[in-house]
Amino acid sequence: MLQQYRTVRAPGSKEVIIRKSRFIGHVMPVESEEEAVRFIEDIKKKHWDATHNCSAYVIGERDEIQKASDDGEPSGTAGKPILEVIRNQGVKNAAIVVTRYFGGILLGAGGLIRAYTDGAVLALEAGEVITRVLRREIFVELEYTWLGKVENELRGRGVKTGNTEFSDKVRLLCLPEEGEKGNFTAWMTDLTQGQAVITEGRRLYFNEGE
């Protein structure tokens, strides 16, 4: 799993008028090609009366799946520019559709490339590009006498935490970045003089800064 990656936070859309043609950029976070295809088909159904619904998507840790469609526009003037925007922004697990309602003025190949590029950029703005960070669940079980000291250290180090369970002992859920788990375990062990019981849980992605 990647230590971090860029994607979009949520579905979104924005539009722009270019020489009387209406371009609407739509974006959707996706985890599979099936999701991407379904999203594209949904947009085509919603905008069935559009002149074109051009699309592209990038999926996978190493961008293994990359597809683009010109949907009737001249070859290379629509799907490829959309795909290039996704790639140039380092975004993955996202699908974009740029819908065009023709306004009566031909844009030419260069104009189409610029228009579909702008539509894709607007789509990413609407969906909000974010960084997802890989974290590790680490459960720390300790005596109540250690709680204040440990909580102060966690705050001081800026370690993300989850729920705290209180029973005969305290059980803290800590969520350090995956690459920091070894360092976390070491200083937690030192801080509690080896008395804390530390166990690892799942690896999970969280939005950066949240």
Short mmCIF file of C-alpha atoms in Angstrom, two decimals:
data_model
loop_
_atom_site.label_atom_id
_atom_site.label_comp_id
_atom_site.label_asym_id
_atom_site.label_seq_id
_atom_site.Cartn_x
_atom_site.Cartn_y
_atom_site.Cartn_z
CA MET A 1 0.00 0.00 0.00
CA LEU A 2 1.17 3.52 -0.77
CA GLN A 3 2.27 5.71 2.14
CA GLN A 4 0.10 8.44 0.63
CA TYR A 5 -1.65 9.36 -2.60
CA ARG A 6 -3.71 12.17 -4.14
CA THR A 7 -7.35 11.76 -5.08
CA VAL A 8 -10.61 13.73 -4.92
CA ARG A 9 -12.62 14.18 -1.76
CA ALA A 10 -16.11 13.88 -3.25
CA PRO A 11 -18.19 13.98 -6.43
CA GLY A 12 -18.51 17.42 -7.96
CA SER A 13 -19.15 19.39 -11.13
CA LYS A 14 -18.44 22.84 -12.56
CA GLU A 15 -19.21 24.38 -15.90
CA VAL A 16 -17.83 27.01 -18.25
CA ILE A 17 -18.99 28.59 -21.51
CA ILE A 18 -16.33 28.65 -24.23
CA ARG A 19 -17.30 30.33 -27.53
CA LYS A 20 -20.98 29.53 -26.94
CA SER A 21 -20.34 25.84 -26.19
CA ARG A 22 -21.23 24.74 -22.67
CA PHE A 23 -18.66 22.46 -21.01
CA ILE A 24 -19.48 20.72 -17.72
CA GLY A 25 -16.71 18.93 -15.85
CA HIS A 26 -17.85 16.09 -13.56
CA VAL A 27 -15.62 14.09 -11.22
CA MET A 28 -16.10 11.04 -9.01
CA PRO A 29 -13.72 9.21 -6.63
CA VAL A 30 -13.66 5.53 -7.69
CA GLU A 31 -11.98 2.38 -6.41
CA SER A 32 -12.50 0.15 -9.45
CA GLU A 33 -12.96 0.28 -13.20
CA GLU A 34 -16.54 -0.93 -12.74
CA GLU A 35 -17.28 2.13 -10.59
CA ALA A 36 -15.69 4.41 -13.18
CA VAL A 37 -17.69 2.91 -16.05
CA ARG A 38 -20.91 3.15 -14.03
CA PHE A 39 -20.23 6.82 -13.24
CA ILE A 40 -19.59 7.61 -16.91
CA GLU A 41 -22.78 5.83 -17.96
CA ASP A 42 -24.76 7.72 -15.31
CA ILE A 43 -23.49 11.04 -16.64
CA LYS A 44 -24.35 10.01 -20.20
CA LYS A 45 -27.89 9.15 -19.12
CA LYS A 46 -28.26 12.42 -17.24
CA HIS A 47 -26.90 14.44 -20.17
CA TRP A 48 -28.35 12.29 -22.94
CA ASP A 49 -29.01 15.39 -25.03
CA ALA A 50 -25.40 16.61 -24.91
CA THR A 51 -23.27 16.67 -28.06
CA HIS A 52 -20.46 14.74 -26.35
CA ASN A 53 -19.65 13.17 -22.97
CA CYS A 54 -15.88 12.67 -23.08
CA SER A 55 -14.12 10.90 -20.24
CA ALA A 56 -10.98 9.53 -18.64
CA TYR A 57 -9.99 7.75 -15.44
CA VAL A 58 -6.91 6.60 -13.56
CA ILE A 59 -7.13 3.74 -11.05
CA GLY A 60 -4.63 1.74 -8.99
CA GLU A 61 -1.64 2.25 -6.72
CA ARG A 62 0.68 2.50 -9.72
CA ASP A 63 -1.95 3.94 -12.07
CA GLU A 64 -2.37 0.49 -13.61
CA ILE A 65 -5.71 1.33 -15.23
CA GLN A 66 -5.84 4.38 -17.48
CA LYS A 67 -8.59 4.89 -20.04
CA ALA A 68 -9.82 7.81 -22.14
CA SER A 69 -12.70 8.34 -24.57
CA ASP A 70 -13.22 11.11 -27.15
CA ASP A 71 -16.92 10.15 -27.51
CA GLY A 72 -17.11 11.37 -31.10
CA GLU A 73 -14.79 14.37 -30.87
CA PRO A 74 -11.75 14.31 -33.21
CA SER A 75 -9.20 11.73 -32.03
CA GLY A 76 -6.94 12.98 -29.26
CA THR A 77 -8.78 16.26 -28.66
CA ALA A 78 -10.92 15.32 -25.64
CA GLY A 79 -10.24 12.10 -23.73
CA LYS A 80 -6.46 12.44 -23.85
CA PRO A 81 -6.41 16.03 -22.52
CA ILE A 82 -8.72 14.98 -19.67
CA LEU A 83 -6.42 12.05 -18.87
CA GLU A 84 -3.38 14.33 -18.96
CA VAL A 85 -4.95 16.65 -16.37
CA ILE A 86 -5.53 13.72 -14.01
CA ARG A 87 -1.98 12.45 -14.49
CA ASN A 88 -0.30 15.86 -14.31
CA GLN A 89 -2.01 16.57 -10.99
CA GLY A 90 -0.84 13.23 -9.63
CA VAL A 91 -4.41 12.12 -8.96
CA LYS A 92 -5.48 8.49 -8.87
CA ASN A 93 -8.71 6.59 -8.22
CA ALA A 94 -10.74 9.27 -9.95
CA ALA A 95 -12.94 9.47 -13.05
CA ILE A 96 -13.80 12.62 -15.00
CA VAL A 97 -16.46 13.26 -17.61
CA VAL A 98 -16.55 16.54 -19.53
CA THR A 99 -19.95 17.12 -21.11
CA ARG A 100 -20.23 19.42 -24.13
CA TYR A 101 -23.30 21.15 -25.49
CA PHE A 102 -22.29 22.50 -28.89
CA GLY A 103 -22.90 26.23 -29.29
CA GLY A 104 -22.55 26.51 -33.04
CA ILE A 105 -18.93 27.66 -33.29
CA LEU A 106 -16.22 25.17 -34.28
CA LEU A 107 -13.23 25.32 -31.94
CA GLY A 108 -10.65 23.47 -34.00
CA ALA A 109 -8.31 20.81 -32.60
CA GLY A 110 -6.31 23.22 -30.45
CA GLY A 111 -9.43 24.88 -29.11
CA LEU A 112 -10.99 21.54 -28.23
CA ILE A 113 -7.87 20.41 -26.38
CA ARG A 114 -7.84 23.62 -24.33
CA ALA A 115 -11.57 23.42 -23.65
CA TYR A 116 -11.51 19.82 -22.45
CA THR A 117 -8.40 20.56 -20.39
CA ASP A 118 -10.25 23.45 -18.73
CA GLY A 119 -13.28 21.24 -18.12
CA ALA A 120 -11.16 18.59 -16.42
CA VAL A 121 -9.41 21.19 -14.24
CA LEU A 122 -12.80 22.56 -13.18
CA ALA A 123 -13.97 19.04 -12.32
CA LEU A 124 -10.98 18.49 -10.02
CA GLU A 125 -11.60 21.85 -8.38
CA ALA A 126 -15.21 20.84 -7.75
CA GLY A 127 -14.21 17.48 -6.25
CA GLU A 128 -11.33 19.00 -4.23
CA VAL A 129 -7.99 17.26 -4.60
CA ILE A 130 -6.77 15.86 -1.28
CA THR A 131 -3.94 13.68 0.00
CA ARG A 132 -4.81 10.35 1.63
CA VAL A 133 -2.28 9.20 4.24
CA LEU A 134 -1.75 5.58 5.29
CA ARG A 135 -1.94 5.12 9.06
CA ARG A 136 -1.65 2.13 11.37
CA GLU A 137 -4.02 1.33 14.21
CA ILE A 138 -1.95 0.83 17.36
CA PHE A 139 -3.71 -0.04 20.61
CA VAL A 140 -1.96 0.97 23.82
CA GLU A 141 -3.21 -0.60 27.05
CA LEU A 142 -1.88 0.86 30.30
CA GLU A 143 -2.58 1.65 33.94
CA TYR A 144 -4.50 4.82 34.78
CA THR A 145 -1.41 6.29 36.42
CA TRP A 146 0.21 6.64 32.98
CA LEU A 147 -2.75 8.24 31.22
CA GLY A 148 -1.97 11.92 31.76
CA LYS A 149 1.68 11.56 30.81
CA VAL A 150 0.89 9.54 27.69
CA GLU A 151 -1.88 11.90 26.54
CA ASN A 152 0.42 14.90 26.94
CA GLU A 153 3.12 13.18 24.89
CA LEU A 154 0.65 12.22 22.16
CA ARG A 155 -0.55 15.82 21.92
CA GLY A 156 2.99 17.15 21.92
CA ARG A 157 4.01 14.84 19.09
CA GLY A 158 0.83 15.50 17.12
CA VAL A 159 -0.18 11.84 16.98
CA LYS A 160 -3.70 11.26 15.69
CA THR A 161 -5.85 9.30 18.14
CA GLY A 162 -9.19 7.50 18.09
CA ASN A 163 -11.49 6.23 20.83
CA THR A 164 -10.28 5.62 24.37
CA GLU A 165 -11.77 2.70 26.31
CA PHE A 166 -11.92 2.73 30.10
CA SER A 167 -12.19 -0.47 32.14
CA ASP A 168 -9.78 -1.88 34.74
CA LYS A 169 -7.11 -0.35 32.49
CA VAL A 170 -7.09 2.32 29.80
CA ARG A 171 -6.96 1.32 26.12
CA LEU A 172 -5.95 4.06 23.70
CA LEU A 173 -6.31 3.88 19.93
CA CYS A 174 -3.39 5.68 18.30
CA LEU A 175 -3.06 6.26 14.56
CA PRO A 176 0.52 7.15 13.61
CA GLU A 177 1.53 7.23 9.97
CA GLU A 178 2.50 3.76 8.75
CA GLY A 179 6.11 4.82 8.26
CA GLU A 180 6.32 6.03 11.88
CA LYS A 181 4.92 2.95 13.62
CA GLY A 182 8.34 1.60 14.63
CA ASN A 183 9.41 4.91 16.10
CA PHE A 184 6.03 5.26 17.83
CA THR A 185 6.31 1.86 19.50
CA ALA A 186 9.86 2.63 20.65
CA TRP A 187 9.12 5.94 22.34
CA MET A 188 5.84 4.69 23.83
CA THR A 189 7.69 1.73 25.36
CA ASP A 190 10.37 4.04 26.77
CA LEU A 191 7.82 6.54 28.08
CA THR A 192 5.87 3.89 30.00
CA GLN A 193 9.00 2.01 31.10
CA GLY A 194 7.85 -1.04 29.18
CA GLN A 195 4.57 -1.29 31.08
CA ALA A 196 2.26 -0.48 28.17
CA VAL A 197 0.87 -3.39 26.17
CA ILE A 198 1.12 -2.38 22.52
CA THR A 199 -0.68 -4.22 19.71
CA GLU A 200 -1.03 -3.39 16.01
CA GLY A 201 -4.32 -3.29 14.12
CA ARG A 202 -5.34 -2.47 10.58
CA ARG A 203 -3.76 -0.15 8.04
CA LEU A 204 -6.22 2.57 7.04
CA TYR A 205 -6.19 5.66 4.84
CA PHE A 206 -7.19 9.03 6.28
CA ASN A 207 -7.45 12.44 4.67
CA GLU A 208 -4.37 14.53 5.39
CA GLY A 209 -4.95 16.99 8.20
CA GLU A 210 -8.07 15.24 9.47
#
